[in-house]
Amino acid sequence: MTINRELFDQVMVPNYSPSAVIPVKGEGSRVWDQEGREYIDFAGGIAVNCLGHCHPALVSALKEQGEKIWHLSNVMTNEPALRLAKKLTDATFADKVYFANSGAEANEAALKLARRWALDKFNAEKSQIIAFNKGFHGRTFFTVTVGGQAAYSDGFGPKPGDIVHCDYNDLAAFEALISDNTCAVMMEPLQGEGGIVSPEAEFVKGVRALCDKHNALLIFDEVQTGVGRTGELYAYQGLDVTPDILTTAKALGGGFPIGGMITTTEIAQHLKIGTHGSTYGGNPLACAVAEAAFDTVNTPEVLNGVKEKEALFRELLTAINDKYQVFSEIRGKGLLIGGVVTEKYAGKAKEFLTEGVKEGVMSLVAGANVVRFTPSLVVPEADIREGMARFERAVARVVENNA
Ligand SMILES: *Cc1c(COP(=O)(O)O)cnc(C)c1O
């Protein structure tokens, strides 16, 4: 059997369009494909591989737990899940944890909890969910409908109801929407997929105050921003605003699928026995790997390192841009960095990614106009410099192709 990109088109549902290369091995911030070509990884499996590939702490947690017990279901609890939950609650505002297997599932749980909370404490009319245009919350039907791109939720029949949207960073528009019938507000504390958009301090504080005024729960979707990505353990810790519910996934498992929803005891009590669940959620193997990732990331060295690496990334990207003028803005926080392409390259962010792969560097896009970098949080300085040298060659090619 020949395993190549053509086989993808034969045997896979065509909802993805993966690049031509097939990576087979990774170590730290480097990846090798089937032909043995080496790449520097600034994509990190879409902000997932927070410790790069095959980090020794994660490999040993996986092996150790793999020889003990893999799976039980929630008919039994397990030691890794309890340890991870204790660490998550010790490090955040939250008292309680619900484990899932992905970001979408963590958000699904958060939204269902918010609806139950409102029904138990208020009435059936209090069901409105407010979210933001260009926000992204996953691909289950509920979460994709809460997400702010109708194109992703259209065409699947009747949508879950009572969900409305307004623009991010538009406090006046938000104030016009919210009322005592609002049950929850779901937002990213820095929009990722939507183009690496930071919240203005006044906006995020205003949202919190209006949620308090109308007894609405504030849900922070930290699936992309969480576990060190912005240089804080969770982004809310750098915003001076505390949510009522927070969701975490992606970097939480460092590459092993896991998600979590965390909240206060007061709110959590509304997910009573039998109201929600998951066969795999909180599985010992996933929690053991996530515990090792969490322990490794949640240290001053790694979190401060993110801020230092951000500075180097920005410096090198700015130098490239001074030479080629392809970006109108370099934005983001920590190691969630976006380059907004200029008018000349409008809609062409993906060309930078494609040329990057040819030069041996992996990056991402966030929409059609933003090139996104989400490298490992422990990417060595030498790899940042070498990866950026390769990216510069990719930029030169894009400029040439569009001359
Ligand atoms: C990736 C992402 C999700 C979805 O996570 P999945 O694990 O793909 O379900 C949800 N919210 C945000 C902010 C994300 O970046």
Short mmCIF file of C-alpha atoms and ligand atoms in Angstrom, two decimals:
data_model
loop_
_atom_site.label_atom_id
_atom_site.label_comp_id
_atom_site.label_asym_id
_atom_site.label_seq_id
_atom_site.Cartn_x
_atom_site.Cartn_y
_atom_site.Cartn_z
CA MET A 1 0.00 0.00 0.00
CA THR A 2 1.37 3.43 -0.97
CA ILE A 3 0.58 5.96 1.72
CA ASN A 4 0.59 9.38 0.14
CA ARG A 5 -1.50 12.51 -0.28
CA GLU A 6 -3.44 10.96 -3.18
CA LEU A 7 -4.73 8.28 -0.82
CA PHE A 8 -6.33 11.05 1.23
CA ASP A 9 -8.56 11.96 -1.70
CA GLN A 10 -9.51 8.31 -2.16
CA VAL A 11 -10.39 7.37 1.39
CA MET A 12 -11.11 10.51 3.40
CA VAL A 13 -14.28 12.59 3.60
CA PRO A 14 -13.38 15.75 1.65
CA ASN A 15 -14.00 18.30 4.44
CA TYR A 16 -10.26 19.08 4.79
CA SER A 17 -7.62 20.08 2.29
CA PRO A 18 -4.31 19.10 3.91
CA SER A 19 -0.95 20.14 2.51
CA ALA A 20 0.97 17.77 0.24
CA VAL A 21 3.59 16.74 2.79
CA ILE A 22 2.92 14.01 5.35
CA PRO A 23 4.92 14.44 8.57
CA VAL A 24 6.03 11.19 10.18
CA LYS A 25 8.22 12.28 13.10
CA GLY A 26 8.64 15.24 15.41
CA GLU A 27 11.02 16.33 18.13
CA GLY A 28 10.77 19.66 19.92
CA SER A 29 9.99 22.32 17.30
CA ARG A 30 11.21 20.22 14.37
CA VAL A 31 9.19 17.85 12.19
CA TRP A 32 10.27 15.44 9.42
CA ASP A 33 8.15 14.28 6.49
CA GLN A 34 8.06 10.94 4.63
CA GLU A 35 11.03 12.01 2.49
CA GLY A 36 13.09 13.00 5.53
CA ARG A 37 12.74 16.75 4.83
CA GLU A 38 12.89 18.78 7.99
CA TYR A 39 10.53 21.62 9.00
CA ILE A 40 10.48 24.11 11.82
CA ASP A 41 7.04 24.03 13.37
CA PHE A 42 5.48 27.42 14.11
CA ALA A 43 1.96 25.93 13.74
CA GLY A 44 2.09 23.62 16.75
CA GLY A 45 -0.88 21.55 15.59
CA ILE A 46 -2.99 24.75 15.80
CA ALA A 47 -1.84 25.98 19.21
CA VAL A 48 -2.00 22.47 20.67
CA ASN A 49 1.62 21.27 20.96
CA CYS A 50 2.53 23.69 23.76
CA LEU A 51 5.68 21.70 24.54
CA GLY A 52 6.57 20.82 20.97
CA HIS A 53 6.67 17.25 19.72
CA CYS A 54 7.48 14.24 21.91
CA HIS A 55 8.42 16.28 24.98
CA PRO A 56 10.12 13.84 27.42
CA ALA A 57 7.74 14.71 30.30
CA LEU A 58 4.70 13.93 28.13
CA VAL A 59 6.19 10.78 26.61
CA SER A 60 7.02 9.41 30.03
CA ALA A 61 3.56 10.25 31.44
CA LEU A 62 1.97 8.52 28.44
CA LYS A 63 4.15 5.42 28.80
CA GLU A 64 3.74 5.21 32.54
CA GLN A 65 -0.05 5.59 32.49
CA GLY A 66 -0.24 3.38 29.37
CA GLU A 67 1.07 0.48 31.42
CA LYS A 68 -1.29 1.13 34.35
CA ILE A 69 -4.85 1.81 33.22
CA TRP A 70 -6.18 3.56 30.11
CA HIS A 71 -9.89 3.88 30.43
CA LEU A 72 -12.68 3.35 32.92
CA SER A 73 -15.62 5.60 31.90
CA ASN A 74 -17.27 7.87 34.44
CA VAL A 75 -18.85 4.96 36.29
CA MET A 76 -15.52 5.10 38.16
CA THR A 77 -13.33 8.09 38.87
CA ASN A 78 -9.55 7.90 38.49
CA GLU A 79 -6.39 9.29 40.04
CA PRO A 80 -5.00 11.33 37.09
CA ALA A 81 -8.36 13.11 36.60
CA LEU A 82 -8.61 14.00 40.28
CA ARG A 83 -5.03 15.26 40.40
CA LEU A 84 -5.47 17.37 37.26
CA ALA A 85 -8.78 18.80 38.51
CA LYS A 86 -7.18 19.74 41.84
CA LYS A 87 -4.33 21.52 40.04
CA LEU A 88 -6.70 23.37 37.68
CA THR A 89 -8.82 24.62 40.56
CA ASP A 90 -5.78 25.57 42.68
CA ALA A 91 -4.39 27.66 39.81
CA THR A 92 -7.59 29.48 38.78
CA PHE A 93 -10.79 31.14 40.03
CA ALA A 94 -12.66 27.86 39.68
CA ASP A 95 -13.71 25.24 42.24
CA LYS A 96 -15.07 22.54 39.93
CA VAL A 97 -14.03 20.82 36.70
CA TYR A 98 -15.89 18.89 34.00
CA PHE A 99 -13.66 16.99 31.57
CA ALA A 100 -14.42 16.52 27.87
CA ASN A 101 -12.36 15.46 24.84
CA SER A 102 -12.18 18.63 22.78
CA GLY A 103 -12.77 22.36 22.81
CA ALA A 104 -16.18 22.09 21.20
CA GLU A 105 -17.32 19.59 23.83
CA ALA A 106 -16.05 21.79 26.66
CA ASN A 107 -18.02 24.71 25.17
CA GLU A 108 -21.08 22.53 24.64
CA ALA A 109 -20.98 21.69 28.36
CA ALA A 110 -20.55 25.36 29.29
CA LEU A 111 -23.56 26.43 27.20
CA LYS A 112 -25.77 23.62 28.49
CA LEU A 113 -24.76 24.45 32.07
CA ALA A 114 -25.59 28.13 31.53
CA ARG A 115 -29.05 27.26 30.18
CA ARG A 116 -29.74 24.94 33.16
CA TRP A 117 -28.51 27.54 35.62
CA ALA A 118 -30.85 30.15 34.16
CA LEU A 119 -33.80 27.79 34.10
CA ASP A 120 -33.26 26.66 37.71
CA LYS A 121 -32.62 30.12 39.14
CA PHE A 122 -34.80 32.33 36.94
CA ASN A 123 -37.22 31.20 34.23
CA ALA A 124 -37.51 29.65 30.78
CA GLU A 125 -37.42 33.10 29.11
CA LYS A 126 -33.87 33.65 30.29
CA SER A 127 -32.24 31.64 27.52
CA GLN A 128 -30.56 34.20 25.27
CA ILE A 129 -26.90 33.62 24.46
CA ILE A 130 -24.82 36.54 23.19
CA ALA A 131 -21.60 35.88 21.27
CA PHE A 132 -19.40 37.84 18.89
CA ASN A 133 -18.97 38.09 15.14
CA LYS A 134 -15.90 36.19 13.94
CA GLY A 135 -15.76 34.28 17.23
CA PHE A 136 -15.02 30.58 17.04
CA HIS A 137 -16.23 28.00 19.55
CA GLY A 138 -16.07 24.64 17.79
CA ARG A 139 -18.08 22.59 15.32
CA THR A 140 -20.87 20.86 17.21
CA PHE A 141 -24.17 22.32 16.06
CA PHE A 142 -24.71 24.34 19.26
CA THR A 143 -21.14 25.70 19.44
CA VAL A 144 -20.86 26.46 15.73
CA THR A 145 -24.15 28.38 15.92
CA VAL A 146 -22.81 30.39 18.86
CA GLY A 147 -19.67 31.01 16.78
CA GLY A 148 -19.76 34.21 14.80
CA GLN A 149 -19.57 32.94 11.23
CA ALA A 150 -22.97 31.96 9.90
CA ALA A 151 -21.32 30.27 6.89
CA TYR A 152 -20.10 27.51 9.23
CA SER A 153 -23.55 26.82 10.70
CA ASP A 154 -25.75 27.35 7.62
CA GLY A 155 -27.06 24.39 5.67
CA PHE A 156 -27.59 21.89 8.47
CA GLY A 157 -31.29 22.44 9.10
CA PRO A 158 -32.94 24.30 11.98
CA LYS A 159 -30.38 25.87 14.31
CA PRO A 160 -30.42 25.98 18.11
CA GLY A 161 -32.32 29.17 18.94
CA ASP A 162 -32.03 32.36 20.97
CA ILE A 163 -28.42 33.05 19.97
CA VAL A 164 -27.44 36.58 18.88
CA HIS A 165 -24.20 38.25 17.85
CA CYS A 166 -22.57 41.65 17.78
CA ASP A 167 -19.12 42.98 16.90
CA TYR A 168 -16.18 42.28 19.20
CA ASN A 169 -14.88 45.43 20.92
CA ASP A 170 -18.19 47.24 20.29
CA LEU A 171 -19.48 47.82 23.82
CA ALA A 172 -22.40 50.00 22.70
CA ALA A 173 -23.71 47.28 20.37
CA PHE A 174 -23.32 44.74 23.16
CA GLU A 175 -25.16 46.94 25.63
CA ALA A 176 -28.02 47.29 23.16
CA LEU A 177 -28.39 43.48 22.98
CA ILE A 178 -28.06 42.38 26.60
CA SER A 179 -31.13 42.24 28.85
CA ASP A 180 -32.49 40.32 31.83
CA ASN A 181 -33.35 37.55 29.36
CA THR A 182 -29.68 37.03 28.58
CA CYS A 183 -28.50 33.79 30.12
CA ALA A 184 -24.86 33.82 29.04
CA VAL A 185 -22.23 35.64 27.02
CA MET A 186 -19.59 33.51 25.33
CA MET A 187 -16.37 35.16 24.19
CA GLU A 188 -12.71 34.48 23.52
CA PRO A 189 -10.44 36.74 25.60
CA LEU A 190 -8.46 37.18 22.36
CA GLN A 191 -10.12 36.08 19.12
CA GLY A 192 -7.96 33.41 17.50
CA GLU A 193 -9.56 31.93 14.38
CA GLY A 194 -11.25 35.28 13.77
CA GLY A 195 -7.91 36.99 13.05
CA ILE A 196 -5.91 37.40 16.30
CA VAL A 197 -7.94 40.27 17.74
CA SER A 198 -7.24 41.43 21.30
CA PRO A 199 -10.05 42.83 23.43
CA GLU A 200 -9.82 46.45 24.49
CA ALA A 201 -9.57 46.75 28.28
CA GLU A 202 -12.73 48.87 28.47
CA PHE A 203 -14.67 46.44 26.33
CA VAL A 204 -13.91 43.35 28.35
CA LYS A 205 -14.52 45.18 31.65
CA GLY A 206 -17.74 46.61 30.27
CA VAL A 207 -18.95 43.17 29.22
CA ARG A 208 -18.26 41.85 32.73
CA ALA A 209 -20.13 44.76 34.34
CA LEU A 210 -23.16 44.37 32.05
CA CYS A 211 -23.26 40.61 32.71
CA ASP A 212 -23.37 41.39 36.44
CA LYS A 213 -26.08 43.99 35.95
CA HIS A 214 -28.32 41.56 34.03
CA ASN A 215 -27.45 38.35 35.93
CA ALA A 216 -25.88 36.75 32.88
CA LEU A 217 -22.97 34.31 33.05
CA LEU A 218 -19.73 35.29 31.38
CA ILE A 219 -18.10 32.33 29.63
CA PHE A 220 -14.51 32.71 28.49
CA ASP A 221 -13.56 30.33 25.72
CA GLU A 222 -9.85 29.87 26.45
CA VAL A 223 -9.50 26.83 24.20
CA GLN A 224 -6.82 28.63 22.17
CA THR A 225 -5.56 31.22 24.69
CA GLY A 226 -5.30 28.90 27.70
CA VAL A 227 -2.40 26.98 29.25
CA GLY A 228 0.33 29.58 28.79
CA ARG A 229 -0.31 30.69 25.22
CA THR A 230 -0.53 34.41 26.04
CA GLY A 231 2.18 34.32 28.72
CA GLU A 232 -0.35 33.91 31.55
CA LEU A 233 -1.60 30.50 32.59
CA TYR A 234 -5.01 31.70 31.36
CA ALA A 235 -5.53 34.93 29.45
CA TYR A 236 -8.18 36.21 31.90
CA GLN A 237 -5.40 36.51 34.48
CA GLY A 238 -3.84 39.26 32.39
CA LEU A 239 -7.12 41.11 31.79
CA ASP A 240 -8.27 41.87 35.32
CA VAL A 241 -11.61 40.27 34.53
CA THR A 242 -12.79 36.92 35.93
CA PRO A 243 -15.33 34.84 34.02
CA ASP A 244 -17.99 32.62 35.61
CA ILE A 245 -17.17 29.65 33.40
CA LEU A 246 -13.96 29.00 31.46
CA THR A 247 -13.26 26.37 28.83
CA THR A 248 -9.84 24.94 28.05
CA ALA A 249 -8.59 22.35 25.54
CA LYS A 250 -5.93 22.49 22.77
CA ALA A 251 -2.69 23.04 24.79
CA LEU A 252 -4.21 21.38 27.87
CA GLY A 253 -3.20 17.95 26.59
CA GLY A 254 -0.09 19.07 24.73
CA GLY A 255 -1.29 16.97 21.78
CA PHE A 256 -3.41 14.37 23.55
CA PRO A 257 -7.14 15.09 23.07
CA ILE A 258 -8.74 16.53 26.20
CA GLY A 259 -10.96 19.49 27.08
CA GLY A 260 -12.23 20.94 30.30
CA MET A 261 -14.89 23.30 31.60
CA ILE A 262 -14.18 24.96 34.92
CA THR A 263 -16.51 27.00 37.11
CA THR A 264 -17.56 27.85 40.65
CA THR A 265 -19.32 25.49 43.06
CA GLU A 266 -22.40 27.73 43.01
CA ILE A 267 -22.82 27.43 39.23
CA ALA A 268 -21.57 23.84 38.90
CA GLN A 269 -24.35 22.49 41.15
CA HIS A 270 -26.83 23.01 38.29
CA LEU A 271 -25.28 20.15 36.28
CA LYS A 272 -26.90 17.58 38.55
CA ILE A 273 -26.38 13.83 38.31
CA GLY A 274 -27.41 12.63 34.86
CA THR A 275 -27.81 16.04 33.21
CA HIS A 276 -24.68 15.77 31.04
CA GLY A 277 -21.81 13.38 30.40
CA SER A 278 -19.19 11.81 28.19
CA THR A 279 -17.83 8.27 27.85
CA TYR A 280 -14.20 9.31 27.44
CA GLY A 281 -14.21 12.66 29.28
CA GLY A 282 -11.60 12.63 32.05
CA ASN A 283 -10.09 9.37 30.81
CA PRO A 284 -6.97 8.42 32.86
CA LEU A 285 -4.60 8.31 29.88
CA ALA A 286 -5.60 11.79 28.67
CA CYS A 287 -5.52 13.25 32.19
CA ALA A 288 -2.09 11.78 32.95
CA VAL A 289 -0.60 13.42 29.85
CA ALA A 290 -2.46 16.67 30.54
CA GLU A 291 -1.21 16.70 34.14
CA ALA A 292 2.39 16.46 32.90
CA ALA A 293 1.77 19.24 30.36
CA PHE A 294 0.11 21.42 32.98
CA ASP A 295 2.93 20.90 35.51
CA THR A 296 5.53 21.77 32.89
CA VAL A 297 3.80 24.88 31.53
CA ASN A 298 2.60 26.29 34.85
CA THR A 299 6.06 27.46 35.98
CA PRO A 300 7.54 30.98 36.01
CA GLU A 301 10.33 29.83 33.62
CA VAL A 302 7.94 28.70 30.88
CA LEU A 303 5.43 31.53 31.31
CA ASN A 304 8.10 34.25 31.39
CA GLY A 305 9.84 32.49 28.51
CA VAL A 306 6.69 32.99 26.43
CA LYS A 307 6.99 36.77 26.87
CA GLU A 308 10.68 36.71 25.90
CA LYS A 309 10.03 34.55 22.85
CA GLU A 310 7.17 36.86 21.83
CA ALA A 311 9.60 39.80 21.84
CA LEU A 312 12.05 37.92 19.59
CA PHE A 313 9.28 36.82 17.21
CA ARG A 314 8.03 40.38 16.91
CA GLU A 315 11.52 41.75 16.38
CA LEU A 316 12.32 39.28 13.58
CA LEU A 317 8.90 39.59 11.94
CA THR A 318 9.17 43.37 12.03
CA ALA A 319 12.61 43.21 10.39
CA ILE A 320 11.20 41.01 7.60
CA ASN A 321 8.30 43.39 7.20
CA ASP A 322 10.58 46.46 7.05
CA LYS A 323 12.22 44.81 4.06
CA TYR A 324 9.16 43.48 2.22
CA GLN A 325 6.15 45.47 3.51
CA VAL A 326 3.69 42.61 3.43
CA PHE A 327 1.98 43.25 6.80
CA SER A 328 0.00 46.30 7.89
CA GLU A 329 0.08 45.16 11.52
CA ILE A 330 1.72 42.52 13.70
CA ARG A 331 -0.60 41.72 16.59
CA GLY A 332 -1.57 39.23 19.26
CA LYS A 333 -0.20 38.31 22.66
CA GLY A 334 2.41 35.86 23.87
CA LEU A 335 2.96 33.14 21.29
CA LEU A 336 -0.35 33.76 19.55
CA ILE A 337 0.91 36.16 16.90
CA GLY A 338 -0.75 37.40 13.73
CA GLY A 339 0.57 39.32 10.75
CA VAL A 340 -2.25 41.16 8.97
CA VAL A 341 -1.47 41.26 5.24
CA THR A 342 -1.56 44.57 3.41
CA GLU A 343 -4.19 45.50 0.82
CA LYS A 344 -1.93 44.16 -1.95
CA TYR A 345 -2.09 40.63 -0.46
CA ALA A 346 -5.75 40.78 0.62
CA GLY A 347 -7.23 37.28 0.72
CA LYS A 348 -3.80 35.73 0.15
CA ALA A 349 -2.56 34.91 3.67
CA LYS A 350 -2.51 31.22 2.72
CA GLU A 351 0.19 31.86 0.10
CA PHE A 352 2.63 32.64 2.91
CA LEU A 353 1.82 29.32 4.55
CA THR A 354 2.23 27.37 1.29
CA GLU A 355 5.54 29.02 0.38
CA GLY A 356 6.65 28.53 4.00
CA VAL A 357 6.21 24.76 3.73
CA LYS A 358 8.37 24.81 0.58
CA GLU A 359 11.08 26.64 2.57
CA GLY A 360 10.82 24.29 5.56
CA VAL A 361 8.70 26.26 8.02
CA MET A 362 5.14 25.52 9.13
CA SER A 363 2.77 28.39 9.95
CA LEU A 364 -1.01 28.95 9.97
CA VAL A 365 -3.59 31.43 8.82
CA ALA A 366 -6.43 33.00 10.82
CA GLY A 367 -8.92 33.85 8.10
CA ALA A 368 -7.92 34.98 4.61
CA ASN A 369 -5.91 38.02 5.72
CA VAL A 370 -3.87 37.00 8.74
CA VAL A 371 -0.77 34.80 8.91
CA ARG A 372 -0.71 33.14 12.33
CA PHE A 373 2.15 31.74 14.41
CA THR A 374 1.42 29.45 17.38
CA PRO A 375 4.74 27.73 18.08
CA SER A 376 5.66 25.59 21.05
CA LEU A 377 5.89 27.63 24.27
CA VAL A 378 9.40 26.27 24.76
CA VAL A 379 10.66 26.75 21.21
CA PRO A 380 14.43 27.37 21.45
CA GLU A 381 15.77 30.76 20.37
CA ALA A 382 17.88 29.09 17.66
CA ASP A 383 14.75 27.51 16.15
CA ILE A 384 12.93 30.86 16.19
CA ARG A 385 15.84 32.46 14.32
CA GLU A 386 16.20 29.61 11.80
CA GLY A 387 12.41 29.37 11.29
CA MET A 388 12.16 33.11 10.71
CA ALA A 389 15.07 32.99 8.22
CA ARG A 390 13.10 30.36 6.31
CA PHE A 391 9.93 32.41 6.62
CA GLU A 392 11.77 35.40 5.16
CA ARG A 393 12.60 33.33 2.07
CA ALA A 394 8.92 32.36 1.85
CA VAL A 395 7.90 36.02 2.05
CA ALA A 396 10.39 36.85 -0.74
CA ARG A 397 8.76 34.15 -2.91
CA VAL A 398 5.25 35.49 -2.24
CA VAL A 399 6.40 39.00 -3.13
CA GLU A 400 7.98 37.67 -6.32
CA ASN A 401 4.88 35.62 -7.25
CA ASN A 402 2.73 38.74 -6.89
CA ALA A 403 5.11 41.18 -8.59
C1 LIG B 1 -10.00 25.36 18.37
C2 LIG B 1 -11.03 26.11 19.12
C3 LIG B 1 -12.24 25.50 19.51
C4 LIG B 1 -12.64 24.11 19.09
O1 LIG B 1 -11.84 23.12 19.67
P1 LIG B 1 -11.94 21.63 19.10
O2 LIG B 1 -11.00 20.86 19.99
O3 LIG B 1 -11.54 21.66 17.67
O4 LIG B 1 -13.33 21.19 19.25
C5 LIG B 1 -13.12 26.25 20.28
N1 LIG B 1 -12.83 27.49 20.65
C6 LIG B 1 -11.68 28.11 20.30
C7 LIG B 1 -11.41 29.50 20.76
C8 LIG B 1 -10.74 27.45 19.50
O5 LIG B 1 -9.64 28.07 19.12
#
